[in-house]
Coordinates of C-alpha atoms in Angstrom, one line a residue:
M11 CA -72.4 84.3 -3.2
S12 CA -70.8 87.7 -4.1
A13 CA -67.5 89.0 -2.7
S14 CA -69.3 91.9 -1.0
K15 CA -71.7 89.5 0.8
V16 CA -68.7 87.3 1.9
V17 CA -66.8 90.4 3.1
G18 CA -69.9 91.3 5.2
M19 CA -70.3 87.7 6.4
A20 CA -66.6 87.8 7.5
A21 CA -67.4 90.2 10.3
V22 CA -70.1 87.9 11.6
L23 CA -68.0 84.8 11.3
R24 CA -64.9 86.3 12.6
G25 CA -66.0 85.8 16.2
K26 CA -66.9 82.1 15.7
V27 CA -64.4 81.0 13.0
R28 CA -61.1 82.5 14.1
S29 CA -57.6 81.6 13.1
V30 CA -56.0 79.9 16.0
V31 CA -53.3 82.5 15.7
S32 CA -55.6 85.1 17.2
L33 CA -56.5 82.9 20.1
S34 CA -53.2 81.7 21.4
R35 CA -49.9 82.3 19.6
G36 CA -49.1 85.1 22.0
L37 CA -46.4 86.8 19.9
S38 CA -45.4 90.2 21.0
T39 CA -46.8 93.0 18.8
Q40 CA -43.3 94.5 18.7
Q41 CA -41.7 91.3 17.4
Q42 CA -40.8 91.1 13.8
P43 CA -42.5 88.3 11.9
G44 CA -40.5 85.1 12.2
S45 CA -37.8 86.7 14.2
L46 CA -36.3 84.8 17.1
E47 CA -35.0 88.0 18.7
S48 CA -36.5 91.3 19.7
P49 CA -36.4 94.1 17.1
P50 CA -33.4 96.5 17.3
G51 CA -33.8 99.6 19.4
T52 CA -36.4 98.2 21.8
Q53 CA -35.7 98.0 25.5
L54 CA -37.4 94.9 27.0
P55 CA -37.4 93.6 30.5
A56 CA -34.8 90.8 31.1
E57 CA -37.4 88.1 31.3
T58 CA -39.1 89.2 28.1
E59 CA -35.7 89.5 26.4
R60 CA -35.0 85.9 27.3
R61 CA -38.4 84.8 26.0
H62 CA -37.7 86.4 22.6
R63 CA -34.2 84.8 22.3
K64 CA -35.7 81.4 21.5
D65 CA -33.9 78.2 21.0
P66 CA -34.9 76.9 17.6
R67 CA -35.8 73.5 19.2
G68 CA -38.5 75.4 21.2
C69 CA -40.0 76.9 18.0
S70 CA -42.3 75.4 15.4
V71 CA -42.9 75.6 11.6
L72 CA -46.3 74.7 10.0
L73 CA -46.5 73.3 6.5
F74 CA -49.9 73.3 4.6
P75 CA -50.4 70.9 1.7
G76 CA -52.0 71.6 -1.7
Q77 CA -54.2 70.0 -4.3
G78 CA -53.4 66.3 -4.8
S79 CA -53.2 65.5 -1.1
Q80 CA -57.0 65.0 -0.8
F81 CA -58.7 61.7 -0.1
V82 CA -62.2 60.6 0.9
G83 CA -62.5 60.4 4.7
M84 CA -60.2 63.3 5.4
G85 CA -61.5 65.4 8.3
R86 CA -63.2 62.4 10.1
G87 CA -60.9 62.8 13.0
L88 CA -61.3 66.6 13.3
T89 CA -65.0 67.4 13.9
K90 CA -64.8 66.9 17.7
Y91 CA -62.4 69.8 18.1
P92 CA -63.5 73.3 18.9
N93 CA -64.5 75.6 15.9
V94 CA -64.2 72.8 13.3
K95 CA -68.0 72.3 12.8
E96 CA -68.4 76.1 12.6
M97 CA -65.7 76.2 10.0
F98 CA -67.4 73.6 7.8
S99 CA -70.8 75.3 8.4
A100 CA -69.4 78.6 7.3
A101 CA -67.9 76.9 4.2
Q102 CA -71.3 75.5 3.3
K103 CA -72.7 79.0 3.3
I104 CA -69.9 80.4 1.2
L105 CA -69.5 77.5 -1.3
G106 CA -73.2 76.6 -1.6
Y107 CA -72.7 72.8 -0.9
D108 CA -72.0 70.5 2.0
L109 CA -68.2 70.4 2.0
L110 CA -67.9 68.3 5.1
S111 CA -70.1 65.5 3.6
L112 CA -67.9 65.6 0.4
C113 CA -64.7 65.3 2.5
L114 CA -66.1 62.4 4.6
E115 CA -68.2 60.5 2.1
G116 CA -67.1 61.6 -1.4
P117 CA -67.8 60.6 -4.1
E118 CA -64.1 60.6 -5.0
E119 CA -64.6 61.8 -8.5
E120 CA -66.4 64.9 -7.1
L121 CA -63.7 65.5 -4.5
L122 CA -61.0 65.3 -7.2
K123 CA -62.5 68.2 -9.2
T124 CA -60.5 71.3 -8.8
V125 CA -63.5 73.4 -7.8
H126 CA -64.2 71.1 -4.8
C127 CA -60.7 69.9 -4.0
Q128 CA -59.1 73.3 -3.3
P129 CA -61.7 74.4 -0.8
A130 CA -61.6 70.9 0.8
V131 CA -57.9 70.9 1.3
F132 CA -58.0 74.5 2.6
V133 CA -60.7 73.9 5.2
T134 CA -59.3 70.5 6.3
S135 CA -55.9 72.0 6.8
L136 CA -57.1 74.8 9.0
A137 CA -59.3 72.2 10.9
A138 CA -56.1 70.2 11.5
V139 CA -54.6 73.4 13.1
E140 CA -57.5 73.3 15.6
K141 CA -56.6 69.7 16.5
L142 CA -52.9 70.7 16.9
Q143 CA -54.0 73.7 19.1
H144 CA -56.1 71.3 21.3
E145 CA -53.5 68.6 21.6
N146 CA -50.3 70.7 21.6
P147 CA -51.0 74.4 22.2
K148 CA -47.3 75.1 22.6
A149 CA -46.8 74.2 18.9
I150 CA -49.1 77.1 18.0
E151 CA -47.7 79.5 20.6
T152 CA -44.1 79.0 19.5
C153 CA -44.8 79.0 15.7
V154 CA -42.4 81.4 13.9
A155 CA -43.0 80.4 10.2
A156 CA -45.5 78.8 7.9
A157 CA -45.6 77.9 4.2
G158 CA -48.2 76.3 2.0
F159 CA -48.0 74.4 -1.3
S160 CA -50.1 76.2 -4.0
V161 CA -53.6 76.5 -2.5
G162 CA -52.0 75.7 0.9
E163 CA -50.5 79.2 0.8
F164 CA -54.0 80.6 1.5
A165 CA -54.3 78.4 4.6
A166 CA -50.9 79.5 5.8
L167 CA -51.9 83.2 5.4
V168 CA -55.1 82.6 7.4
F169 CA -53.1 80.9 10.1
A170 CA -50.7 83.8 10.2
G171 CA -53.5 86.3 10.6
A172 CA -53.1 87.9 7.1
M173 CA -56.6 87.0 5.9
T174 CA -59.8 85.9 7.6
F175 CA -61.1 82.4 7.1
S176 CA -64.2 83.3 5.3
E177 CA -62.7 85.9 2.9
A178 CA -59.7 83.6 2.1
L179 CA -62.1 80.7 1.4
Y180 CA -64.1 82.9 -1.0
A181 CA -60.8 83.7 -2.8
V182 CA -60.0 80.0 -2.9
K183 CA -63.4 79.3 -4.4
V184 CA -62.9 82.0 -7.1
R185 CA -59.4 80.7 -7.8
A186 CA -60.5 77.0 -8.1
E187 CA -63.4 77.9 -10.4
A188 CA -61.1 80.0 -12.6
M189 CA -58.5 77.3 -12.8
Q190 CA -61.1 74.7 -13.6
E191 CA -62.3 76.9 -16.5
A192 CA -58.8 77.5 -17.7
S193 CA -58.1 73.7 -17.6
E194 CA -61.1 73.1 -19.9
L195 CA -59.8 75.3 -22.7
V196 CA -57.1 72.8 -24.0
P197 CA -56.2 69.2 -23.2
S198 CA -53.4 69.6 -20.6
G199 CA -52.1 68.0 -17.4
M200 CA -49.2 67.5 -15.0
L201 CA -46.5 64.9 -14.9
S202 CA -44.5 64.0 -11.8
V203 CA -40.9 63.2 -12.8
I204 CA -37.9 61.8 -10.9
G205 CA -34.8 62.2 -13.0
R206 CA -31.2 61.1 -12.9
P207 CA -28.7 63.8 -11.7
Q208 CA -27.8 64.5 -15.4
A209 CA -31.4 65.0 -16.5
Q210 CA -32.0 68.4 -18.2
Y211 CA -35.6 69.3 -17.5
K212 CA -35.7 72.6 -19.5
Y213 CA -34.2 70.9 -22.5
A214 CA -36.7 68.0 -22.2
C215 CA -39.5 70.6 -22.2
L216 CA -38.0 72.3 -25.3
Q217 CA -38.0 69.0 -27.1
A218 CA -41.6 68.3 -26.1
K219 CA -42.7 71.7 -27.4
E220 CA -40.9 71.1 -30.7
H221 CA -42.8 67.8 -30.9
C222 CA -46.1 69.7 -30.3
K223 CA -45.3 72.1 -33.1
S224 CA -44.8 69.2 -35.5
L225 CA -48.3 68.2 -34.6
G226 CA -49.6 71.6 -35.6
I227 CA -50.0 73.0 -32.1
Q228 CA -49.2 76.7 -32.1
E229 CA -47.4 78.2 -29.1
P230 CA -47.3 74.9 -27.1
I231 CA -46.7 75.1 -23.3
C232 CA -44.5 72.7 -21.5
S233 CA -42.5 73.8 -18.4
V234 CA -41.5 72.8 -14.9
A235 CA -44.5 73.6 -12.7
N236 CA -43.2 72.4 -9.3
Y237 CA -39.6 72.2 -7.9
L238 CA -40.1 69.5 -5.2
F239 CA -36.6 68.2 -4.2
P240 CA -33.3 67.5 -5.9
D241 CA -34.1 65.6 -9.1
G242 CA -37.8 65.7 -8.3
R243 CA -40.0 67.9 -10.5
V244 CA -43.6 68.2 -11.8
I245 CA -43.8 69.2 -15.5
A246 CA -47.0 70.6 -16.9
G247 CA -48.4 71.7 -20.2
H248 CA -50.2 70.5 -23.3
Q249 CA -51.2 66.8 -23.0
Q250 CA -49.3 66.0 -26.3
A251 CA -46.1 67.3 -24.7
L252 CA -46.5 65.2 -21.6
D253 CA -47.2 62.1 -23.7
F254 CA -43.9 62.8 -25.6
L255 CA -42.0 63.1 -22.2
Q256 CA -43.4 59.7 -21.1
Q257 CA -42.7 58.0 -24.3
N258 CA -39.1 59.3 -24.4
S259 CA -38.4 59.1 -20.6
Q260 CA -35.4 56.8 -20.8
R261 CA -33.6 58.9 -23.4
L262 CA -34.3 62.0 -21.4
Q263 CA -32.7 60.5 -18.3
F264 CA -36.0 60.2 -16.4
L265 CA -36.1 57.4 -13.8
R266 CA -39.9 57.6 -13.2
T267 CA -42.8 59.5 -14.7
K268 CA -46.4 59.5 -13.3
P269 CA -49.4 61.6 -14.5
L270 CA -51.0 63.5 -11.6
P271 CA -54.8 63.3 -11.1
V272 CA -55.5 67.0 -11.8
S273 CA -57.6 68.6 -14.5
G274 CA -55.0 70.9 -16.1
A275 CA -51.5 72.4 -16.3
F276 CA -51.4 74.4 -13.1
H277 CA -48.6 76.9 -12.5
T278 CA -48.0 77.4 -16.3
E279 CA -49.1 80.0 -18.8
L280 CA -52.1 77.8 -19.6
M281 CA -53.6 79.3 -16.4
A282 CA -53.3 82.9 -17.7
S283 CA -57.1 83.3 -18.0
A284 CA -57.5 82.5 -14.3
T285 CA -55.3 85.4 -13.1
E286 CA -57.8 88.2 -13.6
P287 CA -60.7 86.7 -11.5
L288 CA -58.2 86.0 -8.7
R289 CA -56.7 89.5 -8.9
E290 CA -60.2 91.0 -8.7
V291 CA -61.3 89.1 -5.7
L292 CA -58.0 89.8 -3.9
R293 CA -58.6 93.5 -4.4
Q294 CA -61.9 93.2 -2.5
V295 CA -60.8 91.1 0.5
E296 CA -58.9 92.5 3.5
V297 CA -55.2 91.5 3.6
R298 CA -52.9 92.3 6.5
R299 CA -49.2 91.7 7.0
P300 CA -48.7 88.2 8.5
E301 CA -47.9 88.0 12.2
I302 CA -45.2 85.3 11.5
S303 CA -43.1 84.6 8.4
V304 CA -45.0 83.2 5.5
Y305 CA -43.1 82.2 2.4
S306 CA -44.2 82.7 -1.2
N307 CA -44.3 79.8 -3.7
V308 CA -43.2 82.2 -6.5
D309 CA -39.6 82.8 -5.2
G310 CA -39.4 81.2 -1.8
K311 CA -39.1 84.5 0.0
R312 CA -41.0 85.9 2.9
Y313 CA -44.1 88.1 2.3
M314 CA -43.3 91.7 3.1
S315 CA -46.5 93.7 2.6
E316 CA -50.2 93.5 1.7
S317 CA -49.5 94.5 -1.9
H318 CA -46.7 91.9 -2.1
M319 CA -49.2 89.2 -1.1
R320 CA -51.8 90.2 -3.6
R321 CA -49.3 90.4 -6.4
Q322 CA -47.5 87.1 -5.6
L323 CA -50.8 85.1 -5.1
V324 CA -51.8 86.0 -8.6
R325 CA -48.4 85.3 -10.1
Q326 CA -48.4 81.9 -8.4
L327 CA -51.0 80.7 -10.9
V328 CA -48.7 81.0 -13.9
S329 CA -45.3 80.5 -12.1
P330 CA -43.7 77.3 -10.9
V331 CA -44.0 76.4 -7.2
K332 CA -40.5 76.7 -5.9
W333 CA -41.0 74.4 -2.9
E334 CA -37.5 73.1 -2.7
Q335 CA -36.2 76.7 -2.6
T336 CA -38.8 77.6 0.0
L337 CA -37.6 74.8 2.3
H338 CA -34.0 75.9 1.9
E339 CA -35.1 79.4 2.9
I340 CA -37.0 78.2 6.0
Y341 CA -34.4 75.8 7.3
E342 CA -31.2 77.5 6.4
R343 CA -29.0 77.9 9.5
T344 CA -25.4 77.8 10.5
Q345 CA -23.7 74.5 11.1
G346 CA -24.5 73.0 14.4
E347 CA -27.6 75.1 15.0
S348 CA -30.8 73.2 16.0
F349 CA -33.9 72.8 13.8
P350 CA -37.4 73.8 14.8
Q351 CA -40.3 71.3 15.2
T352 CA -42.2 71.0 11.9
Y353 CA -45.9 70.0 11.7
E354 CA -47.7 69.1 8.5
V355 CA -51.3 70.2 8.9
G356 CA -53.7 68.9 6.3
P357 CA -54.4 65.7 4.3
G358 CA -51.5 63.5 3.2
K359 CA -47.8 63.4 4.2
Q360 CA -46.3 64.5 1.0
L361 CA -44.6 67.6 2.4
G362 CA -42.9 65.6 5.1
A363 CA -41.5 63.2 2.4
T364 CA -40.3 66.2 0.4
L365 CA -38.7 67.7 3.5
Q366 CA -36.8 64.5 4.1
K367 CA -35.4 64.6 0.6
C368 CA -34.4 68.3 0.9
N369 CA -33.2 68.4 4.5
R370 CA -32.8 65.1 6.3
K371 CA -31.8 66.8 9.6
A372 CA -34.8 69.1 9.6
S373 CA -37.1 66.2 8.9
Q374 CA -36.0 64.4 12.1
S375 CA -38.2 67.0 14.0
Y376 CA -41.2 66.5 11.7
S377 CA -44.7 65.4 12.8
Y378 CA -47.9 64.8 10.9
V379 CA -51.2 66.0 12.3
D380 CA -53.6 63.2 11.4
V381 CA -56.9 64.3 9.8
T382 CA -58.6 60.9 10.2
T383 CA -59.7 58.7 13.0
H384 CA -57.6 55.5 13.7

């Protein structure tokens, strides 16, 4: 399906498949995204003023997972909630295959493919928002910030009212296909690494690249692709570089290394060929300023404008995901100040585990929205 058809379909689907944000968040149109106070210069009635001066304990933050969190059976506990079946039905029209069946039944090897996995995580995460809205509407109404890991950033932007479900899903489809094609150009991958405090990741990558050059590989790529938590990284690049890192892990002060089940070196320069297709589709879809704070993977900072979003979403493909920095930005506060409630919406609990390693106090107010049935 072409971008123009999806843009046209968006108008039809908008009434049925709406971000929960448009249904119930109830933020003031005068309120600055993510602000806990009214904007300067506005005169608000005393009751409204009190409502805007929110106690952080009465606010929420939503975190959306990325590729790697998927599993067969995800979504089984979500189809009974309003809008979810319509979301998967819309996805089938846009993607051209039965995404719900793939999520529920597999086969696993098909769900693992980048082209299928990214749309699956995106839709399942937004379906989990519908569950949260049904079971705890206050969590949606009081949400002040959202962040998503890699493809999860698109789900966060839909939730925040910056993109429509259908147009964002089409962009995710184009992104996933382009990343899959880029992955097939050279043997490459990603390696999860937990290091000792003295580990030097950039130096380790430099050594791995020198090893690749000795094998005759010109312009080898090996770099940190994800900053997860203190001493937790994902390194990505040419497969020969990752093999070198595993074989020399003890000397490099790595405590544990584990290859990730992905098809390529995401968030490195090996994804350069995927940037233009994504840039082109983002030119065609409507992008609006988020209604709450949404944080960019590229630098951990809030999105400020439509052009900023388009630019950063493309840069994200070839830049490391600075998740640890993003969490510090979201949860930074003065000593003694309370933390908001945090909800992980989507498959897996990896973001909750990461939050615990980055900010133990913030993680005490964390909840996971289960996407399966018990």
